[in-house]
Amino acid sequence: MNKTLLFCSLIFFFSCGVETQEIEEIPMETFRDEVKATPVKVGQSQRKSFDYLINASGKIEAENQVMSIVERSGYLIDLKVEEGQQVKKGDIIALLDKTDSELEWEKAQVSLRTASAEYESLKIVSSVETTFSEDLDKNARDEFWRASSGLLAAQIAVREAENNLAKTEVKAPITGAIADLKIKKGSLVNAGDEICLVLSTRSLEMKVKVLESDISHVKKGQKTEVYPVSGTSDSEREKITGTVTSINPKVDENGLVQVTIKLSAGGSLLSGMNARAVIRAPQNNNLVVPKEAVVYRSGRPVVFTIDNNEAIWNYIEVGKDNGREIEVLDGLEADKTVIVSNNVQLGHQAAVQITTE
């Protein structure tokens, strides 16, 4: 009986020892193979031309806007425009009562006729005065007669009367749209009173503030894209193209520089509307990666490349960012396959599988 128990014990002991030895000899690679590879999408690090995008906000303004004013006193008897109406330069905006102006013009005409008669009389009298004729040439004699007769003063008075009569018609100073009507029909107005603002709505511009650190990338003639702040997205439908026309050579107290952009077309934009401008500043021969390839670990930018189906951790130094691509200044070479998806939680040497889905 004792021999049988001893034999069974020996068999159990050796069996446990063999099993333990077999478990300890399983290689670590076996466990790694059992971990499912993370599916990832990939991009490429490339050395190429890179559009640095400078974003700035501002207000849309009419490139030309002129206040239409009354040039003489009187009653406004007719207002021929309304807000938003398009007018051409020289179109009549408003009419003043002409009664006093017409009377002044008629008086000036009478004075002119009287002076003209006196002028002719002087010429007849002077033609027989040989001494006067010898002292003055023909042009000087004529000028003397015009002045002595009052003809010069009468002619000036007529021009003044005609000018005052013309001022009873208030005309559009430029082609554009009527805005900010300030007076009503029947009002008594004085010289200098404002009637309305005329905006050149077909020629708009935008003034934006650019950081002084970015101003070196902005040049006259650069193309821009302008989007209304009220828009839902940066869609092609909402985009208005523009061109940089001037750069203020002064940095303000906030470290900003004013840049003026002329818009190619008004589109849906209105004067006074808030909008966002994107200025494209091309950069040559830059190493860039898709923006999605860059993740941050402990505040430092990281890009994962792929080596033998493993994610390789690369610390990088980043430069400019245009919203789609990021410039890499150091830490990565060109023509490397970089991971652009499922890379937020990846670890160094984690198993990955490239997918296009």
Short mmCIF file of C-alpha atoms in Angstrom, two decimals:
data_model
loop_
_atom_site.label_atom_id
_atom_site.label_comp_id
_atom_site.label_asym_id
_atom_site.label_seq_id
_atom_site.Cartn_x
_atom_site.Cartn_y
_atom_site.Cartn_z
CA MET A 1 0.00 0.00 0.00
CA ASN A 2 2.79 2.39 0.95
CA LYS A 3 4.69 1.57 -2.22
CA THR A 4 1.65 2.33 -4.32
CA LEU A 5 1.18 5.77 -2.72
CA LEU A 6 4.83 6.59 -3.18
CA PHE A 7 4.67 5.64 -6.84
CA CYS A 8 1.60 7.81 -7.48
CA SER A 9 3.20 10.75 -5.71
CA LEU A 10 6.28 10.50 -7.87
CA ILE A 11 4.17 10.46 -11.04
CA PHE A 12 2.18 13.60 -9.95
CA PHE A 13 5.40 15.45 -9.03
CA PHE A 14 7.09 14.77 -12.33
CA SER A 15 3.90 15.64 -14.27
CA CYS A 16 3.67 19.08 -12.58
CA GLY A 17 7.33 19.74 -13.22
CA VAL A 18 6.99 19.02 -16.93
CA GLU A 19 3.92 21.26 -17.25
CA THR A 20 5.64 24.12 -15.45
CA GLN A 21 8.68 23.81 -17.66
CA GLU A 22 6.56 23.88 -20.81
CA ILE A 23 4.76 27.12 -19.73
CA GLU A 24 8.01 28.89 -18.93
CA GLU A 25 9.46 28.09 -22.33
CA ILE A 26 6.67 29.89 -24.37
CA PRO A 27 8.41 32.84 -26.17
CA MET A 28 7.21 36.46 -25.65
CA GLU A 29 6.64 36.91 -29.42
CA THR A 30 3.74 34.50 -29.10
CA PHE A 31 1.88 36.92 -26.82
CA ARG A 32 2.61 39.86 -29.18
CA ASP A 33 1.19 37.92 -32.10
CA GLU A 34 -2.00 37.41 -30.13
CA VAL A 35 -2.49 41.25 -29.75
CA LYS A 36 -4.65 42.55 -32.59
CA ALA A 37 -2.84 45.09 -34.83
CA THR A 38 -4.29 48.61 -34.83
CA PRO A 39 -5.73 49.54 -38.26
CA VAL A 40 -4.24 52.85 -39.44
CA LYS A 41 -4.29 55.10 -42.45
CA VAL A 42 -1.04 56.53 -43.68
CA GLY A 43 0.35 59.55 -45.49
CA GLN A 44 3.75 60.69 -46.64
CA SER A 45 6.33 63.19 -45.45
CA GLN A 46 7.21 65.32 -48.46
CA ARG A 47 9.56 68.14 -49.36
CA LYS A 48 7.54 70.52 -51.52
CA SER A 49 6.03 73.98 -51.92
CA PHE A 50 3.90 74.79 -48.92
CA ASP A 51 1.12 77.40 -48.66
CA TYR A 52 1.29 79.09 -45.28
CA LEU A 53 -2.16 80.47 -44.47
CA ILE A 54 -2.45 83.74 -42.53
CA ASN A 55 -5.90 84.23 -41.01
CA ALA A 56 -7.18 87.69 -40.13
CA SER A 57 -10.55 89.27 -39.42
CA GLY A 58 -11.94 92.68 -40.27
CA LYS A 59 -14.85 94.64 -41.71
CA ILE A 60 -15.92 95.00 -45.31
CA GLU A 61 -15.91 98.59 -46.53
CA ALA A 62 -16.83 100.31 -49.76
CA GLU A 63 -13.61 101.23 -51.52
CA ASN A 64 -15.17 104.61 -52.24
CA GLN A 65 -17.93 106.23 -50.20
CA VAL A 66 -18.99 109.86 -50.46
CA MET A 67 -21.50 111.82 -48.39
CA SER A 68 -23.94 113.75 -50.59
CA ILE A 69 -24.56 117.19 -49.09
CA VAL A 70 -26.76 120.24 -49.75
CA GLU A 71 -24.79 123.18 -51.16
CA ARG A 72 -27.37 125.93 -50.58
CA SER A 73 -30.30 126.65 -48.32
CA GLY A 74 -33.88 125.99 -49.31
CA TYR A 75 -36.82 123.62 -49.13
CA LEU A 76 -36.30 120.02 -50.27
CA ILE A 77 -39.27 119.62 -52.60
CA ASP A 78 -38.45 116.15 -53.95
CA LEU A 79 -36.37 113.13 -52.88
CA LYS A 80 -35.81 110.78 -55.80
CA VAL A 81 -33.97 107.88 -54.10
CA GLU A 82 -34.43 105.35 -51.33
CA GLU A 83 -31.96 103.33 -49.29
CA GLY A 84 -30.36 100.50 -51.22
CA GLN A 85 -31.14 102.05 -54.61
CA GLN A 86 -28.35 101.95 -57.20
CA VAL A 87 -27.47 105.28 -58.81
CA LYS A 88 -24.95 106.45 -61.40
CA LYS A 89 -22.67 109.41 -61.02
CA GLY A 90 -24.63 112.54 -61.96
CA ASP A 91 -28.08 111.08 -61.30
CA ILE A 92 -30.39 113.51 -59.48
CA ILE A 93 -30.86 112.52 -55.83
CA ALA A 94 -32.94 115.45 -54.59
CA LEU A 95 -34.45 118.75 -55.77
CA LEU A 96 -34.57 122.08 -53.91
CA ASP A 97 -37.08 124.87 -54.52
CA LYS A 98 -35.72 126.93 -57.45
CA THR A 99 -37.76 130.13 -56.95
CA ASP A 100 -35.05 132.26 -55.35
CA SER A 101 -32.31 130.87 -57.58
CA GLU A 102 -34.28 131.57 -60.76
CA LEU A 103 -34.92 135.13 -59.57
CA GLU A 104 -31.22 135.68 -58.96
CA TRP A 105 -30.45 134.33 -62.42
CA GLU A 106 -32.96 136.70 -64.05
CA LYS A 107 -31.49 139.70 -62.20
CA ALA A 108 -28.03 138.72 -63.36
CA GLN A 109 -29.23 138.49 -66.94
CA VAL A 110 -30.66 142.07 -66.76
CA SER A 111 -27.39 143.38 -65.34
CA LEU A 112 -25.52 141.62 -68.12
CA ARG A 113 -27.61 143.22 -70.83
CA THR A 114 -27.17 146.68 -69.24
CA ALA A 115 -23.41 146.23 -69.01
CA SER A 116 -23.23 144.99 -72.58
CA ALA A 117 -24.98 148.16 -73.79
CA GLU A 118 -22.59 150.36 -71.83
CA TYR A 119 -19.68 148.42 -73.26
CA GLU A 120 -20.80 149.04 -76.83
CA SER A 121 -21.32 152.73 -76.06
CA LEU A 122 -17.79 153.07 -74.73
CA LYS A 123 -16.37 151.48 -77.85
CA ILE A 124 -18.20 154.02 -80.07
CA VAL A 125 -17.04 156.99 -78.02
CA SER A 126 -13.47 155.78 -77.80
CA SER A 127 -13.18 155.17 -81.52
CA VAL A 128 -12.99 158.95 -82.16
CA GLU A 129 -10.46 159.61 -79.43
CA THR A 130 -7.19 159.24 -81.29
CA THR A 131 -5.02 159.89 -78.24
CA PHE A 132 -6.54 156.93 -76.36
CA SER A 133 -6.12 154.76 -79.42
CA GLU A 134 -2.45 155.57 -79.69
CA ASP A 135 -1.74 154.81 -76.01
CA LEU A 136 -3.44 151.34 -75.87
CA ASP A 137 -3.41 148.39 -78.23
CA LYS A 138 -6.63 146.73 -79.34
CA ASN A 139 -6.81 144.07 -76.59
CA ALA A 140 -6.02 146.52 -73.82
CA ARG A 141 -8.66 148.96 -75.07
CA ASP A 142 -11.27 146.17 -75.14
CA GLU A 143 -10.39 145.07 -71.59
CA PHE A 144 -10.70 148.68 -70.40
CA TRP A 145 -14.12 149.05 -71.97
CA ARG A 146 -15.36 145.75 -70.43
CA ALA A 147 -14.25 146.83 -66.98
CA SER A 148 -15.51 150.42 -67.24
CA SER A 149 -18.90 149.35 -68.48
CA GLY A 150 -19.41 146.80 -65.70
CA LEU A 151 -19.58 143.99 -68.24
CA LEU A 152 -16.97 141.85 -66.44
CA ALA A 153 -18.84 142.06 -63.14
CA ALA A 154 -22.13 141.29 -64.87
CA GLN A 155 -20.70 138.19 -66.54
CA ILE A 156 -19.37 136.88 -63.21
CA ALA A 157 -22.76 137.52 -61.60
CA VAL A 158 -24.44 135.44 -64.31
CA ARG A 159 -22.08 132.53 -63.72
CA GLU A 160 -22.73 132.71 -59.98
CA ALA A 161 -26.49 132.71 -60.57
CA GLU A 162 -26.21 129.75 -62.92
CA ASN A 163 -24.10 127.89 -60.35
CA ASN A 164 -26.63 128.54 -57.58
CA LEU A 165 -29.44 127.40 -59.85
CA ALA A 166 -27.57 124.17 -60.57
CA LYS A 167 -27.19 123.56 -56.83
CA THR A 168 -30.93 123.14 -56.51
CA GLU A 169 -30.37 119.72 -58.09
CA VAL A 170 -28.42 117.46 -55.72
CA LYS A 171 -26.65 114.83 -57.83
CA ALA A 172 -24.92 111.55 -57.02
CA PRO A 173 -21.18 112.23 -56.58
CA ILE A 174 -20.22 108.65 -57.55
CA THR A 175 -21.81 105.50 -58.89
CA GLY A 176 -23.03 103.26 -56.08
CA ALA A 177 -25.84 102.50 -53.66
CA ILE A 178 -27.77 104.91 -51.45
CA ALA A 179 -27.31 104.45 -47.70
CA ASP A 180 -28.15 106.34 -44.51
CA LEU A 181 -30.81 108.75 -45.80
CA LYS A 182 -30.90 111.59 -43.29
CA ILE A 183 -33.63 114.01 -44.48
CA LYS A 184 -37.19 113.83 -45.77
CA LYS A 185 -39.11 115.49 -48.53
CA GLY A 186 -40.38 118.94 -47.50
CA SER A 187 -37.55 119.63 -45.05
CA LEU A 188 -35.92 123.05 -44.80
CA VAL A 189 -32.23 122.45 -45.34
CA ASN A 190 -29.09 124.55 -45.05
CA ALA A 191 -25.84 124.52 -46.95
CA GLY A 192 -23.70 121.66 -45.63
CA ASP A 193 -26.58 119.44 -44.49
CA GLU A 194 -26.07 115.75 -45.27
CA ILE A 195 -28.61 113.96 -47.45
CA CYS A 196 -27.24 110.42 -47.77
CA LEU A 197 -24.14 108.29 -48.19
CA VAL A 198 -23.31 106.85 -51.61
CA LEU A 199 -21.34 103.58 -51.43
CA SER A 200 -19.47 102.01 -54.32
CA THR A 201 -20.87 98.56 -53.53
CA ARG A 202 -19.37 97.00 -56.64
CA SER A 203 -15.89 97.90 -55.44
CA LEU A 204 -15.33 96.66 -51.89
CA GLU A 205 -12.24 96.36 -49.74
CA MET A 206 -11.37 94.87 -46.39
CA LYS A 207 -8.93 96.14 -43.80
CA VAL A 208 -7.47 93.44 -41.53
CA LYS A 209 -4.85 93.27 -38.79
CA VAL A 210 -1.93 90.85 -39.25
CA LEU A 211 0.56 89.81 -36.56
CA GLU A 212 3.94 91.46 -36.97
CA SER A 213 5.54 87.99 -36.92
CA ASP A 214 3.55 87.11 -40.06
CA ILE A 215 3.83 90.40 -41.95
CA SER A 216 7.09 89.37 -43.64
CA HIS A 217 5.08 86.72 -45.51
CA VAL A 218 2.57 89.28 -46.89
CA LYS A 219 3.28 91.09 -50.16
CA LYS A 220 1.29 93.40 -52.41
CA GLY A 221 -0.51 91.44 -55.11
CA GLN A 222 -0.95 88.27 -53.03
CA LYS A 223 -4.22 86.43 -53.55
CA THR A 224 -6.62 86.05 -50.65
CA GLU A 225 -9.89 84.35 -49.83
CA VAL A 226 -12.59 86.18 -47.89
CA TYR A 227 -15.46 84.47 -46.06
CA PRO A 228 -18.36 86.23 -44.31
CA VAL A 229 -18.44 85.51 -40.58
CA SER A 230 -22.14 84.72 -40.92
CA GLY A 231 -21.36 81.85 -43.32
CA THR A 232 -21.70 78.26 -42.22
CA SER A 233 -18.40 77.02 -43.68
CA ASP A 234 -15.48 77.88 -45.91
CA SER A 235 -17.30 76.60 -48.97
CA GLU A 236 -16.44 77.60 -52.52
CA ARG A 237 -19.93 79.06 -52.82
CA GLU A 238 -19.30 81.57 -50.04
CA LYS A 239 -15.70 82.37 -50.94
CA ILE A 240 -14.85 85.80 -52.38
CA THR A 241 -11.38 86.26 -53.86
CA GLY A 242 -9.29 89.33 -53.20
CA THR A 243 -5.85 90.87 -53.65
CA VAL A 244 -3.56 92.60 -51.17
CA THR A 245 -3.33 96.23 -52.33
CA SER A 246 -1.48 97.97 -49.49
CA ILE A 247 0.43 97.27 -46.26
CA ASN A 248 0.65 99.92 -43.57
CA PRO A 249 4.37 100.42 -42.76
CA LYS A 250 3.58 100.86 -39.06
CA VAL A 251 3.09 98.36 -36.24
CA ASP A 252 0.43 99.41 -33.74
CA GLU A 253 0.64 99.16 -29.94
CA ASN A 254 -0.79 95.61 -30.08
CA GLY A 255 1.89 94.31 -32.43
CA LEU A 256 -0.46 94.29 -35.45
CA VAL A 257 -0.08 95.67 -38.96
CA GLN A 258 -3.02 96.85 -41.10
CA VAL A 259 -3.36 95.20 -44.51
CA THR A 260 -5.88 96.34 -47.15
CA ILE A 261 -7.47 93.76 -49.44
CA LYS A 262 -9.45 94.68 -52.54
CA LEU A 263 -12.26 92.25 -53.33
CA SER A 264 -12.75 91.06 -56.89
CA ALA A 265 -16.54 91.04 -56.54
CA GLY A 266 -19.04 91.99 -53.89
CA GLY A 267 -21.00 88.77 -53.98
CA SER A 268 -23.17 88.50 -50.87
CA LEU A 269 -20.93 90.84 -48.87
CA LEU A 270 -22.18 94.23 -47.66
CA SER A 271 -20.30 97.26 -46.41
CA GLY A 272 -19.87 97.00 -42.64
CA MET A 273 -20.12 93.20 -42.62
CA ASN A 274 -17.64 91.21 -40.51
CA ALA A 275 -15.55 88.77 -42.52
CA ARG A 276 -12.47 86.57 -42.31
CA ALA A 277 -9.58 86.75 -44.75
CA VAL A 278 -7.13 83.98 -45.57
CA ILE A 279 -3.87 85.23 -47.09
CA ARG A 280 -1.82 82.61 -48.92
CA ALA A 281 1.94 82.91 -48.44
CA PRO A 282 3.74 80.28 -50.58
CA GLN A 283 6.83 78.68 -48.98
CA ASN A 284 9.36 76.77 -51.11
CA ASN A 285 11.08 73.42 -50.43
CA ASN A 286 9.58 72.69 -47.02
CA LEU A 287 9.32 69.28 -45.35
CA VAL A 288 5.64 68.78 -44.50
CA VAL A 289 3.35 66.06 -43.20
CA PRO A 290 -0.46 65.86 -43.10
CA LYS A 291 -1.76 67.70 -40.04
CA GLU A 292 -3.43 64.51 -38.78
CA ALA A 293 0.00 62.86 -38.50
CA VAL A 294 1.05 65.13 -35.61
CA VAL A 295 -0.03 64.21 -32.08
CA TYR A 296 1.15 65.66 -28.79
CA ARG A 297 2.61 63.70 -25.87
CA SER A 298 3.46 65.63 -22.71
CA GLY A 299 3.21 68.83 -24.73
CA ARG A 300 5.71 67.69 -27.38
CA PRO A 301 4.79 66.99 -31.03
CA VAL A 302 5.18 63.39 -32.18
CA VAL A 303 4.87 61.67 -35.56
CA PHE A 304 4.59 57.88 -35.90
CA THR A 305 6.30 56.23 -38.85
CA ILE A 306 6.02 52.54 -39.75
CA ASP A 307 8.82 49.98 -39.66
CA ASN A 308 8.09 46.27 -40.14
CA ASN A 309 4.39 46.78 -39.31
CA GLU A 310 5.28 48.58 -36.06
CA ALA A 311 4.59 52.19 -35.09
CA ILE A 312 7.83 54.08 -34.48
CA TRP A 313 7.71 57.10 -32.19
CA ASN A 314 9.47 60.26 -33.56
CA TYR A 315 9.79 63.52 -31.65
CA ILE A 316 9.70 66.43 -34.11
CA GLU A 317 9.99 70.19 -34.18
CA VAL A 318 7.06 71.82 -35.97
CA GLY A 319 6.95 75.05 -37.98
CA LYS A 320 4.09 76.64 -39.87
CA ASP A 321 0.60 75.18 -40.05
CA ASN A 322 -1.82 75.84 -42.92
CA GLY A 323 -4.72 73.80 -41.58
CA ARG A 324 -4.04 70.82 -43.85
CA GLU A 325 -0.29 70.32 -43.54
CA ILE A 326 2.33 71.08 -40.89
CA GLU A 327 5.92 72.04 -41.58
CA VAL A 328 8.53 69.79 -39.91
CA LEU A 329 11.76 71.58 -38.99
CA ASP A 330 13.59 68.67 -37.37
CA GLY A 331 13.16 65.03 -36.31
CA LEU A 332 11.91 63.51 -39.58
CA GLU A 333 13.15 62.82 -43.08
CA ALA A 334 11.35 63.13 -46.39
CA ASP A 335 9.56 60.21 -48.08
CA LYS A 336 8.62 58.49 -44.84
CA THR A 337 5.29 56.70 -44.36
CA VAL A 338 3.50 58.42 -41.47
CA ILE A 339 0.40 57.34 -39.57
CA VAL A 340 -2.56 59.73 -39.86
CA SER A 341 -5.35 57.87 -38.02
CA ASN A 342 -5.76 55.97 -34.73
CA ASN A 343 -2.45 57.47 -33.62
CA VAL A 344 -3.59 59.30 -30.49
CA GLN A 345 -3.21 56.29 -28.18
CA LEU A 346 -0.48 54.43 -30.08
CA GLY A 347 2.66 53.37 -28.29
CA HIS A 348 6.19 52.86 -29.55
CA GLN A 349 6.53 49.58 -31.51
CA ALA A 350 2.79 48.93 -31.32
CA ALA A 351 1.58 46.54 -34.02
CA VAL A 352 -0.29 48.30 -36.83
CA GLN A 353 -1.98 47.33 -40.03
CA ILE A 354 -2.34 49.75 -42.95
CA THR A 355 -5.90 50.12 -44.22
CA THR A 356 -7.55 52.31 -46.83
CA GLU A 357 -11.05 52.05 -45.38
#
